[in-house]
Amino acid sequence: MAAIKTVDLTKKYGEFTAVKDLNLEIQERDIYGFIGPNGAGKTTTIRILATLLAPTAGKAYVNGIDVDHSPYEVKKIVGYMPDAFGVYDGMRLREYLDFFGAAYKLPSKQRKTIIDDVLELTDLTAKADDFVSTFSRGMKQRCCLAKTLIHDPKVLLLDEPASGLDPRARIELRELLKTLRDMGKTILISSHILSELGDMCNKIGILERGVLLTSGDFQEILNSIRQNRRIRLEVVEGADAAAEVLKQTPGIENVGRSGNEFEMESKLGHQDLSVLLARLVSEKIKVVFFEEDQGTLEDVFLHVTKGGI
Amino acid sequence: MNFVLPAWALVKREFVTTLRRTRSFLILVLFVAACIAVVLVAYPEGERLMMQASAVSHQVVMTLSMVFMAACALFVPALAGISIVGEREQETFDLLQVTLIRPSGIILAKLINTVGFFVLLLVASLPIFGVTFFLVGLSWTEIFQMAGIIMATTTSCAMAGIWASARFRKTLTALAGSYLAMLLVMGLWVAIPCLPFAYFLSPVAAIVRINYGGVTGFSYPLAISYHVVLIAVFFHWTLFWLRQPPGPTKLETLKPIDDPAVLMTRRLTFPFYLIDPLRRKKLIEDGRNPMFVRELRWGLMNRGTVLARITYTAAILYFFVGPFVFFVERNTESLVPLILIQITFTVLVAPSLVANAFSKEHELGNMDMLRMTLLSPAEIFLGKVWNGVAGLAPLVLAGFCSILPMLWLVRDYIGLLTGYITFTLCVCLCLSIGTFTSVLTRRSVASIIVAYLIVFMVFIGNSILFPFLEEVLRRLTVSHHAPFLYRHFSANIAWFLSPILAYGMSVNRRDQLQALVHWSVTTVVFIALALSLLAFSLWFFASRRMRDR
Ligand SMILES: Nc1ncnc2c1ncn2[C@@H]1O[C@H](COP(=O)(O)OP(=O)(O)OP(=O)(O)O)[C@@H](O)[C@H]1O
Ligand SMILES: [Mg+2]
């Protein structure tokens, strides 16, 4: 069963269509990266899934539960982290989490240990007795994430959780999300920071002007937009010989050279590539670097979207 | 030019957006309608026309001017009071300050925006003023003098409001300051009778004087220069506050205290720590409404000092006024002023305590996280309402304490009982009206202003409006002879459109059982109103506010 599923989901604000006929399907234990330019409709979609916004048409299911019909059941299994949120004045972090724990109906006996756990998880233990309103933006972000995790939700909807985080915190967030995935959670995460999503997501969806342009396995999408893989080669000695070899190899095209470095497009499979490498070495060419260029989410993003809001 | 242009851009941005709103148009229409109604009622009928023309035209102009003054007193402080603080809260003020607009330009723009709409009202109702020209006995000088006073008052009220808006950092305080300043401008000085021309310092008194020919010598220039001075003073004061760098933000760095011994010494050295803010708070207990606990422990208790001050003031006020009036007047009617003071004070304080309950959550950006929890709409709603009850309870208690000595002094038990019930009812009405507006709107300022307007209508306004509308209707329809029974009925009913007036009636006619019955009916009706407002709010919150559309 899909953890998140939408069927022809549409949201209109008056005449303006923010989300149009969206069909998403996210499996359990996926980390699904939801990307798109500003105003694409990411927040709108996430808020519909979080039961906070009524769709104009279409259906949305979380764990098979209809968001429209049983919002209460959905709330039990969903953790939602909004992109913009406030904090209560005059509450200390521990008290703040205690309030949300109580609001999620956790028994007070368990609450204390759970709060300690999420504080540990989000690296906020040292701040437990500080006032939330004095936190920096990044710390508020973590505090909100801690709040989101407090009722151990199966599905996490994170709207730009990494904005405002410092590089270390971002890396930690990435590790945290992977841990959470290993704990069996499904994560839908929207972000603009593509390099990061690329590292942690196994699935992505690209949304533009309310339309889902592409969705699926990250690697597959990456491969589909570049039938030709890019190979990079660097040698210490024998660059000319290498150029000769490359020229002779069928399936290698568009070789670019700058000094001892080469860049080329290849139609070869893994097997043929290893043969090519063996040949280079056997020709006494000293190879230091032979790698397939992975391609990034940025490439996909620029390839798929058209720009303009 | 460098100075004028950017400021003009600000005027355009604000004034034009104000005018574009449907709300502005509605206010305009309502205002003109009200003016027409006033003229209709005051206009002499039939043969009386010729005989009393002069007196009547004075009366019409007088009433219209008073309508203007009332509108000025009601709306200008609200508009001006939020002008700067509103931008500060929405964090657009910093953006404004880094533009080329100078502080004085900002003030001027805000002033024009506030007064401008009012000038529009004045201009729109001029044709109605014109009606009075058909009547004799009024000179152009008088008309212009009155218009001058109205404009000067509006401007100085607006300037005072803008000052409050620049001076205070919280919308609520700024609004309160704005209304207080308005009261000052409007005529606190009448209280100094020994000053020659002092009455001219009160615009209301000045209008009366002009209308009845009391303008002598320097009094009119004095009145105008009074406002000019006020405007200048407030302008410079506002400038001062605008240039003031933002104060140091309160650093909340203190850790909670667990050690009971330390807590005890703190309590002993500073006896007001009945509830020590630093004492570590317990986990929220199972089975309790977390919303209510949060509001109580972190909302109400944090605001503890303010609430305590309000409660003490109320208690002292209530305690002394009653017996004082009793001993001065030496009659049992002294009950009425006591209860009236209690009610007035409550009505002034209560709506602002409760009318931002829900809108505050929207403004702080907490609503989404709150709605995502497993709290049911009823739990959230009731948590807020109970918190309102807890906030208002000290007022009711203070009122009750003040009743106790009266029990011994007055010995009018029924009067006391009905009085106290009326007082409690008024508190409940404030609570339900505040909750109602707070659920309906998303902005605290709007909610509070609307709450005050409704409270005003419920407590007094209806009783003024009803006979007034009736008279308008009577004049519009041909029949001048309403059946006697109907007249009798409508004369009485006005009193019972307000819980306060109903109470006053029942005390005045204490010997009549009928009055008591009327009071009971009114009370029951208003209790029903309070309850149905709450029920409607809950329904609205559950069905409309748990999910956006
Ligand atoms: N309450 C609203 N009323 C009217 N239009 C809205 C409302 N909320 C969002 N929109 C519009 O819907 C579109 C999608 O907004 P949404 O917030 O979902 O975008 P987003 O993908 O989250 O963008 P960003 O990356 O900037 O966060 C935008 O064009 C926005 O202007
Ligand atoms: Mg967004």
PDB file of C-alpha atoms in Angstrom, chain A residues 11-13 47-48 50-55 67-68 71-72 74-76 78-80 82 84-92 94-96 98-100 102-109 111-112 115 126-127 129-131 133-134 144 147 151 157, chain B residues 170 250-258 277-295 297-299 302 360-361 363-377 379-380 384 442 545-549:
ATOM      1  CA  LYS A  11      -6.640  23.082  -5.575  1.00  0.00           C
ATOM      2  CA  LYS A  12      -7.963  26.376  -6.796  1.00  0.00           C
ATOM      3  CA  TYR A  13      -7.730  29.720  -5.055  1.00  0.00           C
ATOM      4  CA  ARG A  47      -1.049  21.221   3.538  1.00  0.00           C
ATOM      5  CA  ILE A  48      -3.769  19.236   1.821  1.00  0.00           C
ATOM      6  CA  ALA A  50      -1.778  17.355   6.368  1.00  0.00           C
ATOM      7  CA  THR A  51      -5.582  17.879   6.466  1.00  0.00           C
ATOM      8  CA  LEU A  52      -5.113  21.619   6.890  1.00  0.00           C
ATOM      9  CA  LEU A  53      -6.456  22.625   3.518  1.00  0.00           C
ATOM     10  CA  ALA A  54      -9.521  21.360   1.728  1.00  0.00           C
ATOM     11  CA  PRO A  55      -8.850  20.315  -1.865  1.00  0.00           C
ATOM     12  CA  VAL A  67      -7.692  12.808   4.204  1.00  0.00           C
ATOM     13  CA  ASP A  68     -11.088  14.311   3.531  1.00  0.00           C
ATOM     14  CA  PRO A  71      -8.701  13.812   9.180  1.00  0.00           C
ATOM     15  CA  TYR A  72      -8.373  12.730  12.797  1.00  0.00           C
ATOM     16  CA  VAL A  74      -4.581  10.992   9.444  1.00  0.00           C
ATOM     17  CA  LYS A  75      -3.346  13.403  12.106  1.00  0.00           C
ATOM     18  CA  LYS A  76      -2.415  10.444  14.287  1.00  0.00           C
ATOM     19  CA  VAL A  78       1.316  12.296  10.199  1.00  0.00           C
ATOM     20  CA  GLY A  79       3.990  14.651  11.440  1.00  0.00           C
ATOM     21  CA  TYR A  80       3.836  17.990   9.681  1.00  0.00           C
ATOM     22  CA  PRO A  82       5.234  23.898   8.303  1.00  0.00           C
ATOM     23  CA  ALA A  84       6.530  29.164   8.392  1.00  0.00           C
ATOM     24  CA  PHE A  85       5.621  28.851  12.009  1.00  0.00           C
ATOM     25  CA  GLY A  86       5.686  30.805  15.220  1.00  0.00           C
ATOM     26  CA  VAL A  87       6.597  29.878  18.723  1.00  0.00           C
ATOM     27  CA  TYR A  88       4.790  30.589  21.931  1.00  0.00           C
ATOM     28  CA  ASP A  89       6.141  33.348  24.088  1.00  0.00           C
ATOM     29  CA  GLY A  90       7.394  32.571  27.537  1.00  0.00           C
ATOM     30  CA  MET A  91       7.621  28.807  27.103  1.00  0.00           C
ATOM     31  CA  ARG A  92      10.783  26.850  27.648  1.00  0.00           C
ATOM     32  CA  ARG A  94      10.836  21.312  27.366  1.00  0.00           C
ATOM     33  CA  GLU A  95       7.501  22.886  28.288  1.00  0.00           C
ATOM     34  CA  TYR A  96       6.793  23.570  24.653  1.00  0.00           C
ATOM     35  CA  ASP A  98       5.382  18.851  26.762  1.00  0.00           C
ATOM     36  CA  PHE A  99       2.440  20.888  25.523  1.00  0.00           C
ATOM     37  CA  PHE A 100       2.537  19.317  22.102  1.00  0.00           C
ATOM     38  CA  ALA A 102      -0.042  16.386  25.724  1.00  0.00           C
ATOM     39  CA  ALA A 103      -1.896  17.717  22.703  1.00  0.00           C
ATOM     40  CA  TYR A 104      -1.012  14.487  20.914  1.00  0.00           C
ATOM     41  CA  LYS A 105      -2.498  12.654  23.873  1.00  0.00           C
ATOM     42  CA  LEU A 106       0.705  11.007  25.022  1.00  0.00           C
ATOM     43  CA  PRO A 107       0.373   9.758  28.595  1.00  0.00           C
ATOM     44  CA  SER A 108       2.429  11.901  30.955  1.00  0.00           C
ATOM     45  CA  LYS A 109       4.501   8.924  32.109  1.00  0.00           C
ATOM     46  CA  ARG A 111       6.118  11.952  27.754  1.00  0.00           C
ATOM     47  CA  LYS A 112       9.210  12.676  29.764  1.00  0.00           C
ATOM     48  CA  ILE A 115      10.847  14.439  25.115  1.00  0.00           C
ATOM     49  CA  ALA A 126      21.478  21.588  26.061  1.00  0.00           C
ATOM     50  CA  LYS A 127      18.719  24.027  25.212  1.00  0.00           C
ATOM     51  CA  ASP A 129      15.502  24.861  29.656  1.00  0.00           C
ATOM     52  CA  ASP A 130      15.787  27.887  27.391  1.00  0.00           C
ATOM     53  CA  PHE A 131      12.934  29.978  26.158  1.00  0.00           C
ATOM     54  CA  SER A 133      11.248  32.637  21.711  1.00  0.00           C
ATOM     55  CA  THR A 134      14.930  33.447  22.191  1.00  0.00           C
ATOM     56  CA  CYS A 144       9.808  22.458  15.280  1.00  0.00           C
ATOM     57  CA  LYS A 147       7.788  18.813  17.920  1.00  0.00           C
ATOM     58  CA  HIS A 151       4.152  11.425  18.531  1.00  0.00           C
ATOM     59  CA  LEU A 157       5.639  15.902   5.790  1.00  0.00           C
TER      60      LEU A 157
ATOM     61  CA  LYS B 170       2.109  46.500  21.178  1.00  0.00           C
ATOM     62  CA  LYS B 250      14.161  41.443  27.176  1.00  0.00           C
ATOM     63  CA  LEU B 251      16.634  38.631  27.547  1.00  0.00           C
ATOM     64  CA  GLU B 252      15.103  35.560  29.020  1.00  0.00           C
ATOM     65  CA  THR B 253      18.230  33.824  30.133  1.00  0.00           C
ATOM     66  CA  LEU B 254      17.276  32.673  33.585  1.00  0.00           C
ATOM     67  CA  LYS B 255      17.179  28.953  34.145  1.00  0.00           C
ATOM     68  CA  PRO B 256      14.331  27.336  36.016  1.00  0.00           C
ATOM     69  CA  ILE B 257      14.884  26.601  39.675  1.00  0.00           C
ATOM     70  CA  ASP B 258      14.392  23.098  41.027  1.00  0.00           C
ATOM     71  CA  PRO B 277       8.070  32.560  37.339  1.00  0.00           C
ATOM     72  CA  LEU B 278      11.308  30.620  37.647  1.00  0.00           C
ATOM     73  CA  ARG B 279       9.907  27.635  39.396  1.00  0.00           C
ATOM     74  CA  ARG B 280      10.038  24.569  37.183  1.00  0.00           C
ATOM     75  CA  LYS B 281       6.614  23.772  35.899  1.00  0.00           C
ATOM     76  CA  LYS B 282       5.090  20.352  36.187  1.00  0.00           C
ATOM     77  CA  LEU B 283       4.313  18.213  33.181  1.00  0.00           C
ATOM     78  CA  ILE B 284       0.781  18.676  31.954  1.00  0.00           C
ATOM     79  CA  GLU B 285      -1.332  16.151  33.812  1.00  0.00           C
ATOM     80  CA  ASP B 286      -3.216  13.414  32.012  1.00  0.00           C
ATOM     81  CA  GLY B 287      -6.880  14.007  31.425  1.00  0.00           C
ATOM     82  CA  ARG B 288      -6.581  17.771  31.518  1.00  0.00           C
ATOM     83  CA  ASN B 289      -7.199  19.926  28.515  1.00  0.00           C
ATOM     84  CA  PRO B 290      -3.643  20.839  27.414  1.00  0.00           C
ATOM     85  CA  MET B 291      -4.934  23.951  25.699  1.00  0.00           C
ATOM     86  CA  PHE B 292      -6.401  25.305  28.894  1.00  0.00           C
ATOM     87  CA  VAL B 293      -3.343  24.378  30.937  1.00  0.00           C
ATOM     88  CA  ARG B 294      -1.108  26.094  28.435  1.00  0.00           C
ATOM     89  CA  GLU B 295      -3.178  29.238  28.373  1.00  0.00           C
ATOM     90  CA  ARG B 297       0.175  28.476  33.050  1.00  0.00           C
ATOM     91  CA  TRP B 298       2.031  30.196  30.298  1.00  0.00           C
ATOM     92  CA  GLY B 299      -0.443  32.756  29.060  1.00  0.00           C
ATOM     93  CA  ASN B 302       2.909  35.230  32.412  1.00  0.00           C
ATOM     94  CA  LYS B 360      -3.472  35.679  18.220  1.00  0.00           C
ATOM     95  CA  GLU B 361      -2.765  32.075  17.242  1.00  0.00           C
ATOM     96  CA  GLU B 363      -0.906  35.983  13.940  1.00  0.00           C
ATOM     97  CA  LEU B 364       1.802  34.103  15.791  1.00  0.00           C
ATOM     98  CA  GLY B 365       1.673  31.384  13.136  1.00  0.00           C
ATOM     99  CA  ASN B 366       0.799  28.674  15.630  1.00  0.00           C
ATOM    100  CA  MET B 367      -2.572  27.774  14.242  1.00  0.00           C
ATOM    101  CA  ASP B 368      -1.327  25.128  11.822  1.00  0.00           C
ATOM    102  CA  MET B 369       0.671  23.284  14.433  1.00  0.00           C
ATOM    103  CA  LEU B 370      -2.204  23.460  16.846  1.00  0.00           C
ATOM    104  CA  ARG B 371      -4.672  22.115  14.344  1.00  0.00           C
ATOM    105  CA  MET B 372      -2.367  19.264  13.458  1.00  0.00           C
ATOM    106  CA  THR B 373      -2.461  17.906  16.989  1.00  0.00           C
ATOM    107  CA  LEU B 374      -5.056  15.423  18.163  1.00  0.00           C
ATOM    108  CA  LEU B 375      -6.910  18.089  20.123  1.00  0.00           C
ATOM    109  CA  SER B 376     -10.517  18.215  19.041  1.00  0.00           C
ATOM    110  CA  PRO B 377     -11.933  21.571  17.955  1.00  0.00           C
ATOM    111  CA  GLU B 379     -11.000  21.096  23.261  1.00  0.00           C
ATOM    112  CA  ILE B 380      -9.153  23.972  21.636  1.00  0.00           C
ATOM    113  CA  LYS B 384      -9.619  29.263  25.116  1.00  0.00           C
ATOM    114  CA  ARG B 442      -7.956  36.503  11.785  1.00  0.00           C
ATOM    115  CA  ARG B 545     -11.379  27.088  11.082  1.00  0.00           C
ATOM    116  CA  MET B 546      -9.994  23.578  11.468  1.00  0.00           C
ATOM    117  CA  ARG B 547      -9.414  23.490   7.761  1.00  0.00           C
ATOM    118  CA  ASP B 548      -8.727  26.268   5.308  1.00  0.00           C
ATOM    119  CA  ARG B 549     -10.699  26.610   2.176  1.00  0.00           C
TER     120      ARG B 549
END
